[in-house]
Short mmCIF file of C-alpha atoms in Angstrom, two decimals:
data_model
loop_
_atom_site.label_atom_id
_atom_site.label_comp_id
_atom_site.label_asym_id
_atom_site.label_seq_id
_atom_site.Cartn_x
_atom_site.Cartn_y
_atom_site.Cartn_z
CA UNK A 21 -12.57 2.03 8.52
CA UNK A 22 -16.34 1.59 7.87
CA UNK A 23 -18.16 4.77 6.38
CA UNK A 24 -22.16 5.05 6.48
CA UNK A 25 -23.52 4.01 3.15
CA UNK A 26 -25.57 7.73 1.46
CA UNK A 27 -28.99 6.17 2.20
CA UNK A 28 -28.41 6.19 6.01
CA UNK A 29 -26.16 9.20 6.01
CA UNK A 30 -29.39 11.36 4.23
CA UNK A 31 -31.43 10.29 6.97
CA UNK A 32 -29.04 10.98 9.41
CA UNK A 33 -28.65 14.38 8.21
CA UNK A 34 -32.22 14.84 9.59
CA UNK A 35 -30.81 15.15 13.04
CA UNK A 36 -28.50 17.70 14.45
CA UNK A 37 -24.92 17.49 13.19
CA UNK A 38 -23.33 18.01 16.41
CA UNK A 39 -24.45 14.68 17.53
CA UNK A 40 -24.36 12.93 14.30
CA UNK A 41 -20.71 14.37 13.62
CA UNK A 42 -19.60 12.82 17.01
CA UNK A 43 -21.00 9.20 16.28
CA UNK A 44 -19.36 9.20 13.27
CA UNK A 45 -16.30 9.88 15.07
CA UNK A 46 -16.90 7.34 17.72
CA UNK A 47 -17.63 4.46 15.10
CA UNK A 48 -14.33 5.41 13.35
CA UNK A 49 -12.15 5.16 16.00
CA UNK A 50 -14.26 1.80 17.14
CA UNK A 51 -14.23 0.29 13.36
CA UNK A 52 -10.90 1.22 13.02
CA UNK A 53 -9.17 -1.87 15.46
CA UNK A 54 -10.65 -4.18 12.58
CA UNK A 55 -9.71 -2.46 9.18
CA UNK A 56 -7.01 -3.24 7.73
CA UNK A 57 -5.02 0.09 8.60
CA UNK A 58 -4.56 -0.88 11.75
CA UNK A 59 -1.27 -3.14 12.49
CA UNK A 60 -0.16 -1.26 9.29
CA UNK A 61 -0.22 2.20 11.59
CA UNK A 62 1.10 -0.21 14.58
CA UNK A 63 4.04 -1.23 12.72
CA UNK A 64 4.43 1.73 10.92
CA UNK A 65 5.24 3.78 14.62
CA UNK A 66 6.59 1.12 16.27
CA UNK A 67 8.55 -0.89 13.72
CA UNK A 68 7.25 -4.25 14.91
CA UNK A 69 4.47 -6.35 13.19
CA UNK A 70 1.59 -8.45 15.08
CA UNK A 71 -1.82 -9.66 13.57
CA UNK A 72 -4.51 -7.06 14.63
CA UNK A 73 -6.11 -9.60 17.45
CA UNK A 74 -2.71 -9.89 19.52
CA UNK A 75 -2.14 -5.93 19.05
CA UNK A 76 -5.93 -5.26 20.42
CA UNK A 77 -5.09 -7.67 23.60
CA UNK A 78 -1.27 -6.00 23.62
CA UNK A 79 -2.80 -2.97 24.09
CA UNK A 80 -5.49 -3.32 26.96
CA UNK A 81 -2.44 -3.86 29.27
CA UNK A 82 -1.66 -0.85 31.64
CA UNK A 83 2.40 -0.64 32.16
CA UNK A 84 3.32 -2.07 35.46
CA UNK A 85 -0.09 -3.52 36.68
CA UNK A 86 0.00 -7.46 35.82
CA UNK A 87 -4.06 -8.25 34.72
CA UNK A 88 -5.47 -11.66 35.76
CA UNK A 89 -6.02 -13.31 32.55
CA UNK A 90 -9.65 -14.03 33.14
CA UNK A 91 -10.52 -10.25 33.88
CA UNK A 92 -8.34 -9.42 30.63
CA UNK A 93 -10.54 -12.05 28.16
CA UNK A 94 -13.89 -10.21 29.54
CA UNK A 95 -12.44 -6.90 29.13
CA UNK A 96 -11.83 -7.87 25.45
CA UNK A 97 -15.10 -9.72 25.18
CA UNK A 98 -13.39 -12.50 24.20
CA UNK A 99 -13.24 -16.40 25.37
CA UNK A 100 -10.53 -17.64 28.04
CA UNK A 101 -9.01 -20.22 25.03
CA UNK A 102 -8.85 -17.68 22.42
CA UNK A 103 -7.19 -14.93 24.52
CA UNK A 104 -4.30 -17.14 25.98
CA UNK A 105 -3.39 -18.29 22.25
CA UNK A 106 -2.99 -14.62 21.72
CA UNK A 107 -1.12 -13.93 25.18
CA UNK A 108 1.08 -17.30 24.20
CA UNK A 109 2.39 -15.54 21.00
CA UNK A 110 2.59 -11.87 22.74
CA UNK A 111 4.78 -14.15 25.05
CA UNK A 112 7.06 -15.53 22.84
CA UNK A 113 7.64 -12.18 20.70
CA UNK A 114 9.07 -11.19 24.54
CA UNK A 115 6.30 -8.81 24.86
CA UNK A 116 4.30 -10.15 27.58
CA UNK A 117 4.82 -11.92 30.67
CA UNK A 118 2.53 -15.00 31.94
CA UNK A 119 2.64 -16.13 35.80
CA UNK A 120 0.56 -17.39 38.68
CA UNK A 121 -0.67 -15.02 41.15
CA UNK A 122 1.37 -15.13 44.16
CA UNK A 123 -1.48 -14.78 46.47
CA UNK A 124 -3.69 -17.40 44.49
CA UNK A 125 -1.67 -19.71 42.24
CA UNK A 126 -4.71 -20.50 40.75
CA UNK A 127 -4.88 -17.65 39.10
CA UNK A 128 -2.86 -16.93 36.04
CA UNK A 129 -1.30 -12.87 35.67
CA UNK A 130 -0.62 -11.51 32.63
CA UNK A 131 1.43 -8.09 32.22
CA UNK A 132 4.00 -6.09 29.96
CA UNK A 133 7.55 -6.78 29.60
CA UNK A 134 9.84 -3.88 29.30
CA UNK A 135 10.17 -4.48 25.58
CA UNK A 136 5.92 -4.45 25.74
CA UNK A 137 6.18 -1.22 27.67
CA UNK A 138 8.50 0.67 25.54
CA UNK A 139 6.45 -0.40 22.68
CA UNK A 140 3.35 0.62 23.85
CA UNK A 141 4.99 4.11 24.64
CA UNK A 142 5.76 4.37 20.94
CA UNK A 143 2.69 3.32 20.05
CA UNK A 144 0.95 5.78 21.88
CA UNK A 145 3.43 8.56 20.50
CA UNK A 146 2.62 7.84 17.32
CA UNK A 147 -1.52 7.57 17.82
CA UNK A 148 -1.43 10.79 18.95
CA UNK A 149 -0.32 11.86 16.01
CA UNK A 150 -3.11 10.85 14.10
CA UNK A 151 -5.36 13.38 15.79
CA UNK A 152 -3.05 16.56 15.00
CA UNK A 153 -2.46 16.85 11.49
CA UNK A 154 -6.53 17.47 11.36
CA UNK A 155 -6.69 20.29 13.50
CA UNK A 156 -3.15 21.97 12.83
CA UNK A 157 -4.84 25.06 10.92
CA UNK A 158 -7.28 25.36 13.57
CA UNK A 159 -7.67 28.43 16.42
CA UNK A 160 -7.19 28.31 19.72
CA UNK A 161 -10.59 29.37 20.29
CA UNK A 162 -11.49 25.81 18.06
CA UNK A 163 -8.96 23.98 19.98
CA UNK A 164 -10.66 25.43 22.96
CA UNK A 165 -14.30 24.31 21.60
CA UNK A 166 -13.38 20.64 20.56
CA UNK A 167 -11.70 20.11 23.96
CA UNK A 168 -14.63 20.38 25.71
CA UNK A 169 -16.82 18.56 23.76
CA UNK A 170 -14.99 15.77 23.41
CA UNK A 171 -14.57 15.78 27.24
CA UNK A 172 -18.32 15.92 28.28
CA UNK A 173 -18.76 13.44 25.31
CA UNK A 174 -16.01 10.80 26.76
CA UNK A 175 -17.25 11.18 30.57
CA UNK A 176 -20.83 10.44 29.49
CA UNK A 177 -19.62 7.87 27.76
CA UNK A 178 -17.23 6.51 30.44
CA UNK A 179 -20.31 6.24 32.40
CA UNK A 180 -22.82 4.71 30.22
CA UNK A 181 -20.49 2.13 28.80
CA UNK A 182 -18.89 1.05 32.40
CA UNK A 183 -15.49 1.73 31.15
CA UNK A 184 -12.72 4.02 31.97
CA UNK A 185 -9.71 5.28 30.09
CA UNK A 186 -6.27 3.73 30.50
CA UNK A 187 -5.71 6.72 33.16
CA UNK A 188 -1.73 7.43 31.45
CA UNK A 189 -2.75 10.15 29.83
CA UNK A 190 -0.60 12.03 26.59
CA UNK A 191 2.47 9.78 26.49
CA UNK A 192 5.60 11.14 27.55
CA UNK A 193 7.75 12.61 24.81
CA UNK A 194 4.56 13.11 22.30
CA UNK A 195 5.88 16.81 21.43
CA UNK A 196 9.13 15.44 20.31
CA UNK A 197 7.89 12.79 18.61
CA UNK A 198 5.06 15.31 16.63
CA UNK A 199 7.56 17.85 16.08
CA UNK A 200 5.58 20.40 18.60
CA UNK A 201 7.96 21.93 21.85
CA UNK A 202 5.84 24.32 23.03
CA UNK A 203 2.34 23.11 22.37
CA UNK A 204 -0.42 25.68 23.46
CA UNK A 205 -2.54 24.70 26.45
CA UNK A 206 -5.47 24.49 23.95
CA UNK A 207 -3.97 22.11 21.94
CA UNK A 208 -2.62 19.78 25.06
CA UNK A 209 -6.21 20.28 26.35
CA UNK A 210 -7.65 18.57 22.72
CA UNK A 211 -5.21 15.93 22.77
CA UNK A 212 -6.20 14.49 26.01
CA UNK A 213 -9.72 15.06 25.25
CA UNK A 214 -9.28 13.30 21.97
CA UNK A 215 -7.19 10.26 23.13
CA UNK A 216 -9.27 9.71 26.29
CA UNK A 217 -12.75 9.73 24.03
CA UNK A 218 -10.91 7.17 22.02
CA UNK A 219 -9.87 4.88 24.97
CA UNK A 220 -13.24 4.86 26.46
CA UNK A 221 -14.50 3.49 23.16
CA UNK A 222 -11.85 1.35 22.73
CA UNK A 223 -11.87 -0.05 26.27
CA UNK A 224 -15.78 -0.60 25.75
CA UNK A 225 -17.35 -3.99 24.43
CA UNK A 226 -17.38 -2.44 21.07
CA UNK A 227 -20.84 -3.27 19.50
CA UNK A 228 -21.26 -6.85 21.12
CA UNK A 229 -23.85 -4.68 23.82
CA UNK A 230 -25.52 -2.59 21.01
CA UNK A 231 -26.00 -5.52 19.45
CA UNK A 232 -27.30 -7.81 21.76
CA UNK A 233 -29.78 -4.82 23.12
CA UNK A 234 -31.21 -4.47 19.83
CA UNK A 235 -31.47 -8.73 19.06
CA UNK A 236 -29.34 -8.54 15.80
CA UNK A 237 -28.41 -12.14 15.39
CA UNK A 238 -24.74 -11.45 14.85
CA UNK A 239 -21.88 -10.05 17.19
CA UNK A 240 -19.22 -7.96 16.73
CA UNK A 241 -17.09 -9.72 13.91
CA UNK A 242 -20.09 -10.55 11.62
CA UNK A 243 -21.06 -6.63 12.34
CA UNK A 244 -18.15 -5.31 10.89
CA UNK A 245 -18.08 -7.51 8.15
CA UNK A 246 -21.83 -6.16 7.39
CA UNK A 247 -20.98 -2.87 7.43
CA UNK A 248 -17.88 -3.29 5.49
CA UNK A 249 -19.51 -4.93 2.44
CA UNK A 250 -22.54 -2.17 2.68
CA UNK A 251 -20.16 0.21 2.07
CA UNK A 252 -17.51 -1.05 -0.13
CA UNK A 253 -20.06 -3.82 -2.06
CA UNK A 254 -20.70 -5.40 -4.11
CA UNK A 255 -17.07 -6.63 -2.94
CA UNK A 256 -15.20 -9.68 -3.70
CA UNK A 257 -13.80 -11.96 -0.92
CA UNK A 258 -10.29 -11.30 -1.18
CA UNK A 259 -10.51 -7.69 -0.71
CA UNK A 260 -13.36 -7.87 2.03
CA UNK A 261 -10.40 -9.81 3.88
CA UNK A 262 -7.60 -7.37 3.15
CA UNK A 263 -10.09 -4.12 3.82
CA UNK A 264 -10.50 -6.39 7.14
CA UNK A 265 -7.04 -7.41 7.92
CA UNK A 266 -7.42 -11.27 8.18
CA UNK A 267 -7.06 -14.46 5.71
CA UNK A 268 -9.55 -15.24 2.71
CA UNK A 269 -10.65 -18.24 4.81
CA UNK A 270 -11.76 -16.64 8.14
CA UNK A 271 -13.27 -13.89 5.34
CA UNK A 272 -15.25 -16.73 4.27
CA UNK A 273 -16.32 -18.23 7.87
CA UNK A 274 -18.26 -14.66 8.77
CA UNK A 275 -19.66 -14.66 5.29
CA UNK A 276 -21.18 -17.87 5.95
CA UNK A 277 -22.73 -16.92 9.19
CA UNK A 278 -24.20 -13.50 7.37
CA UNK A 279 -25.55 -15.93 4.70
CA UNK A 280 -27.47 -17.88 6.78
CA UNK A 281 -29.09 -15.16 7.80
CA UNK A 282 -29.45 -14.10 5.11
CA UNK A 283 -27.69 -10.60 5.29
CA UNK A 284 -25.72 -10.97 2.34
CA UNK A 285 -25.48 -12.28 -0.84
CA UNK A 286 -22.89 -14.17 -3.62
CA UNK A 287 -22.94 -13.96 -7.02
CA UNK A 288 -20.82 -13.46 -10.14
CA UNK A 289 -18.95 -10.18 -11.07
CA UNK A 290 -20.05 -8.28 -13.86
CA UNK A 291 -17.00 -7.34 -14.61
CA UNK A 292 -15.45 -11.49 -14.86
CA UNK A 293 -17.97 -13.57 -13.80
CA UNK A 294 -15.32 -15.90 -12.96
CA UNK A 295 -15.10 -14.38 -9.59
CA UNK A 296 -17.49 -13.79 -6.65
CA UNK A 297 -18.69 -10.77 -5.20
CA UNK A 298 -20.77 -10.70 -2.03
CA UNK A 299 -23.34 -7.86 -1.46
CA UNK A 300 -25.69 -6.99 1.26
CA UNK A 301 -29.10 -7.59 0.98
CA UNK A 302 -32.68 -6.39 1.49
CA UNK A 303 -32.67 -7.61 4.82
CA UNK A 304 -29.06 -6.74 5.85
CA UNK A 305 -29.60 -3.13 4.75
CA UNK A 306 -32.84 -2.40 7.42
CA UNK A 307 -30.14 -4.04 10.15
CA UNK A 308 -28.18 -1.71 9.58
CA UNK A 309 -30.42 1.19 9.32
CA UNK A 310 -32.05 -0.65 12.19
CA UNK A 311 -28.83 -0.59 14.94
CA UNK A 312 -27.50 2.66 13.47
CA UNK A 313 -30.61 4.24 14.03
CA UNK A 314 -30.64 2.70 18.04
CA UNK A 315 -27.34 3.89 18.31
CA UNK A 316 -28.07 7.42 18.00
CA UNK A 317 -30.96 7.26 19.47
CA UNK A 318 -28.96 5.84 22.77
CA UNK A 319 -25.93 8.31 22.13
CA UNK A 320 -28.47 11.60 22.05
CA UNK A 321 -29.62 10.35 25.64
CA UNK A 322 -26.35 9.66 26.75
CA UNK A 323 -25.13 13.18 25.77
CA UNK A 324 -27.86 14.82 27.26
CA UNK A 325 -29.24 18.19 26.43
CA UNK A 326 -27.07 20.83 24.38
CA UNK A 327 -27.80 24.65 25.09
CA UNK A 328 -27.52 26.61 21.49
CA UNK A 329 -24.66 28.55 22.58
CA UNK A 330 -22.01 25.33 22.93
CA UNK A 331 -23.68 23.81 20.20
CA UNK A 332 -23.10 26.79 17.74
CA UNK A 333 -19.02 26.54 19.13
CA UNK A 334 -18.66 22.77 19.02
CA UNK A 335 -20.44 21.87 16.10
CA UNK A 336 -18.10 23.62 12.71
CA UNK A 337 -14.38 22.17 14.75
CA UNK A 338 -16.51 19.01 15.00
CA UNK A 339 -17.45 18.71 11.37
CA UNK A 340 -13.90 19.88 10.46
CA UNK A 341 -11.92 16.92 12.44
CA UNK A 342 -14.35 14.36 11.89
CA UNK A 343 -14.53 14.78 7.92
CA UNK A 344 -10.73 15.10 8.14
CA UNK A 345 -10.05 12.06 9.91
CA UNK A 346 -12.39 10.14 7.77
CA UNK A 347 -10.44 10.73 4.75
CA UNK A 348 -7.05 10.11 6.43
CA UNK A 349 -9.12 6.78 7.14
CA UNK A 350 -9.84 6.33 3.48
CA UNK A 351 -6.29 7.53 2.01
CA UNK A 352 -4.76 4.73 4.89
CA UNK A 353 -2.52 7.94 5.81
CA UNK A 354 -3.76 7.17 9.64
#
């Protein structure tokens, strides 16, 4: 996952923390479908291993509702070619099924096996997971607090995005799974809170619209990259494409595209000037500043106004899951 480098988080600071807290937590969950934690935390709850690209398309499937594939590829953003290659291998892994619509055989359906069911299921056990070991010290007043914040924050999303959740709620079998058998209503209320906020964002065009709104000349892949090397450079290319979960030479294919416009930079180590290090420069830093300061801008409106009274509630359970979360991000414990 991506952290704010400490030049953009002091400026943030300059705005209240309930707000600033929350897009922190919204860009982790988003960045965190292209670090490399995430088919490790896949395969680590479900016991089965695909590249993150198949996993992300695996996973916009609803159980029991076959998708035409051409609806699927713009929910994902992504191009008709480049999605069936993914559905092909989800389909021979026995995952997936492909067939023509029987009412237009023109039209090719995509949906989940059983296996592909049963693994989501686990998948989604697990996932919830992630979002209770932050908050298992916490009251039920807390509890209480964060659930409805993160509620009005994933409806005003829902509806500024265009997107809905994937409407299945807490999984079946979660308290078994987390060890919990009588969860408190407070707790059950966070959860779905939490896991609904998370499949909004998900669900959402990630930062392709952001993006485009504010006439960055990259998209979402060369994005990440950015922000990856402002926080972790100077980096060298090998670990920018394990911190990103993909080969050395895609790596190198968005590093040429940020070159060119002259976002980043190569040059030797210091420490063995055998090997290269890339590092974001002048111009790639006020992008970022630039699109991170739209996107709160745009998330402050889309909240809409705060009276003091929630605020003073929401905002110290906020800070506490958000800061906790991050360093499960950082640890690769999540």
């Amino acid at each position: 996952m991506v952290e704010s480098s400490s030049s953009i988080r002091s400026r943030a600071d300059a705005h209240p923390e309930l707000e600033t807290e929350t897009l922190r937590l919204v860009n982790l969950i988003g960045y965190s479908a292209h670090g490399r934690t995430f088919a490790r935390r896949f395969a680590r709850a479900t016991g089965t291993s695909l590249p993150g690209s198949e996993l992300r398309a695996l996973i916009a499937l609803r159980p029991g509702s076959p998708t035409p594939i051409g609806e699927l590829a713009a929910a994902l953003n992504l191009d008709l070619g480049q999605l069936s290659r993914q559905i092909a291998t989800l389909v021979e892994s026995g995952l997936v099924l492909r067939e023509p619509d029987p009412t237009d055989r023109r039209r090719m359906l995509v949906g989940l096996t059983e296996e592909g069911t049963r693994l989501l299921h686990r998948w989604r056990r697990g996932w919830v997971q992630d979002y209770l070991g932050p908050v298992g010290d916490l009251s039920s007043d807390q509890l209480g607090a964060l659930a409805e914040w993160l509620a009005h924050v994933a409806d005003r999303l829902s509806e500024a995005l265009g997107v809905e959740d994937s409407g299945l709620g807490l999984p079946m079998g979660w308290q078994r799974a987390a060890k919990v058998p009588h969860p408190e209503p407070a707790l059950k209320d966070y959860l779905r809170a939490v896991v609904r906020l998370a499949e909004v964002v998900g669900r959402s065009h990630g930062f392709d619209d952001m993006l485009s709104a504010v006439e960055a000349p990259v998209r979402q892949h060369s994005w990440v990259t950015l922000r990856l090397i402002g926080a972790h450079g100077p980096i060298a290319v090998s670990e920018l494409a394990a911190r990103m979960d993909i080969d050395v030479p895609r790596a190198s294919k968005r590093l040429r595209e940020l070159r060119e416009y002259g976002l980043v930079d190569r040059r030797p180590s210091e420490q063995d000037r055998r090997v290269g290090v890339v590092e974001v420069t002048p111009r790639g830093v006020d992008l970022i500043e630039h699109v991170e300061e739209f996107q709160l801008k745009g998330f402050r409106q889309s909240l809409g106004p705060i009276i003091r009274a929630d605020r003073t509630r929401w905002t110290p359970p906020m800070i506490t899951l958000v800061s906790r979360l991050a360093t499960q991000a950082q640890t690769g414990t999540s």
